[in-house]
Amino acid sequence: MSALPERYRPYANQAAGQPHQPTAIYQPQPVDRYEERPPIAWVTDPYNPGRSVAVDARLIQRAEPAPPRDLSPQPLLDPLAQRWLGAGVGVGAAGAGVGWGLGQLAAGIALMGTAGVAILAGLLLAAASMRGRSITNIHNEAHTHVTQKWLGRTNVTNQQ
């Protein structure tokens, strides 16, 4: 009998089928109101997936719904991006005109510098290989004069 809660002990001694006769006219009993109990949610046990566990529903974080998407049609290019693109193309075209000329000038200067170094190196190698030899100069001139006249007449003269 001691396992019964305090509020049920007055009814424990009554005989079966006998109406209950309270010992006092009024005995206040504790009221278990539904609002005072915490809401319970049954969730899957993380350690044993085959069973469910009762959890206080106030402790469960609920997922926020996703905000509605804006499905209105958008322009293909942003107007600000179009202005930046137009300004870049204009400046690029103007710079290409100036840059093309400067680039050609720089390329020519670089080519002349490279060719000049190569020619100078070749002359220095040739001069170094010819040191100590006698130099013989041979000068041979041949002049050919071709004179063409009307009706296919051609006159060729060779001079030595």
XYZ file of C-alpha atoms in Angstrom:
160
model
C 0.000 0.000 0.000
C 2.870 2.367 0.459
C 3.510 2.364 -3.345
C 0.285 4.351 -3.878
C 0.509 8.120 -4.181
C -0.701 10.155 -1.257
C -3.872 11.276 -2.990
C -5.124 7.682 -3.552
C -4.555 6.381 -0.004
C -7.993 7.320 1.305
C -9.567 4.986 -1.266
C -7.308 2.007 -0.614
C -9.141 0.593 2.393
C -12.580 0.513 0.873
C -14.122 -2.882 0.276
C -14.992 -4.048 -3.219
C -18.453 -2.991 -4.314
C -18.988 -0.717 -1.317
C -19.665 2.944 -1.945
C -16.930 5.209 -0.837
C -17.447 7.131 2.307
C -15.002 9.998 2.523
C -13.476 10.623 5.898
C -13.783 14.346 5.511
C -16.364 16.381 3.719
C -13.821 18.219 1.617
C -10.287 17.049 0.876
C -8.507 19.203 -1.710
C -6.688 17.104 -4.268
C -3.888 18.315 -6.560
C -5.116 18.956 -10.074
C -2.945 17.814 -12.981
C -3.716 20.374 -15.627
C -2.898 19.710 -19.291
C -1.345 23.158 -19.758
C 1.224 22.515 -17.042
C 2.684 19.443 -18.756
C 5.444 20.125 -21.242
C 4.630 19.184 -24.829
C 6.310 15.942 -25.827
C 7.615 15.031 -29.268
C 8.713 11.540 -30.231
C 11.972 11.505 -32.163
C 14.202 8.701 -33.376
C 16.829 7.671 -30.872
C 20.242 8.640 -32.305
C 21.952 5.705 -30.581
C 19.307 3.077 -31.399
C 17.510 3.891 -34.690
C 14.881 1.209 -34.109
C 13.167 3.018 -31.247
C 11.757 6.451 -30.468
C 12.507 8.697 -27.515
C 10.217 11.270 -25.881
C 11.747 14.756 -25.950
C 10.453 18.062 -24.663
C 9.094 19.695 -27.817
C 10.182 23.147 -26.641
C 13.823 22.040 -26.922
C 13.563 21.056 -30.585
C 14.700 23.736 -33.026
C 12.382 24.073 -35.945
C 13.766 24.813 -39.406
C 12.885 28.220 -40.759
C 11.008 28.130 -44.054
C 12.988 29.341 -47.036
C 12.114 32.879 -48.138
C 10.096 33.076 -51.347
C 12.223 33.400 -54.469
C 12.015 36.360 -56.809
C 10.996 34.841 -60.141
C 10.597 38.088 -62.058
C 12.612 38.164 -65.310
C 15.979 39.883 -65.014
C 17.858 41.782 -67.755
C 20.556 39.837 -69.581
C 23.266 42.301 -68.551
C 23.103 44.644 -65.613
C 22.736 48.298 -66.762
C 25.743 49.343 -64.688
C 27.767 46.499 -66.198
C 26.717 47.660 -69.665
C 28.014 51.160 -68.932
C 31.315 49.797 -67.605
C 31.644 47.528 -70.621
C 30.973 50.405 -73.015
C 33.513 52.616 -71.280
C 36.080 49.830 -71.337
C 35.562 49.162 -75.045
C 35.912 52.866 -75.870
C 39.047 53.310 -73.820
C 40.422 50.034 -75.175
C 39.830 51.129 -78.767
C 41.507 54.478 -78.168
C 44.386 52.799 -76.371
C 44.761 50.275 -79.170
C 45.321 53.075 -81.674
C 47.994 54.650 -79.514
C 49.326 51.350 -78.264
C 49.557 49.856 -81.760
C 51.898 52.599 -82.917
C 54.006 52.481 -79.765
C 54.105 48.701 -79.916
C 55.324 48.743 -83.510
C 57.975 51.304 -82.603
C 59.173 49.277 -79.619
C 59.228 46.074 -81.697
C 61.322 47.780 -84.382
C 63.764 49.136 -81.830
C 64.051 45.729 -80.194
C 64.550 44.037 -83.558
C 67.245 46.527 -84.554
C 68.978 46.048 -81.227
C 68.884 42.276 -81.546
C 69.977 42.314 -85.195
C 72.732 44.800 -84.427
C 74.098 42.619 -81.638
C 73.985 39.550 -83.894
C 75.796 41.352 -86.764
C 78.391 42.782 -84.410
C 79.021 39.338 -82.900
C 79.392 37.844 -86.390
C 81.891 40.528 -87.424
C 83.905 40.063 -84.273
C 84.036 36.287 -84.801
C 85.080 36.745 -88.427
C 87.784 39.228 -87.459
C 89.090 36.926 -84.732
C 89.265 33.974 -87.109
C 91.196 35.996 -89.751
C 93.979 37.282 -87.495
C 97.437 36.380 -88.637
C 96.440 35.657 -92.266
C 97.269 37.709 -95.306
C 94.295 39.427 -96.850
C 93.876 39.279 -100.639
C 91.284 41.497 -102.217
C 89.951 40.604 -105.640
C 87.853 43.176 -107.439
C 85.993 42.016 -110.510
C 83.470 44.191 -112.317
C 81.279 43.170 -115.185
C 78.815 45.590 -116.755
C 76.039 44.447 -119.008
C 73.964 47.018 -120.838
C 70.665 45.986 -122.363
C 68.925 48.328 -124.737
C 65.435 47.514 -126.018
C 63.797 49.249 -128.914
C 60.483 49.071 -130.667
C 59.365 45.923 -132.515
C 61.369 43.554 -130.326
C 64.910 44.758 -131.145
C 67.277 44.264 -128.212
C 70.925 45.321 -128.080
C 73.195 43.760 -125.336
C 76.767 44.973 -124.702
C 79.181 43.468 -122.152
C 82.079 45.435 -120.774
C 84.854 44.035 -118.594
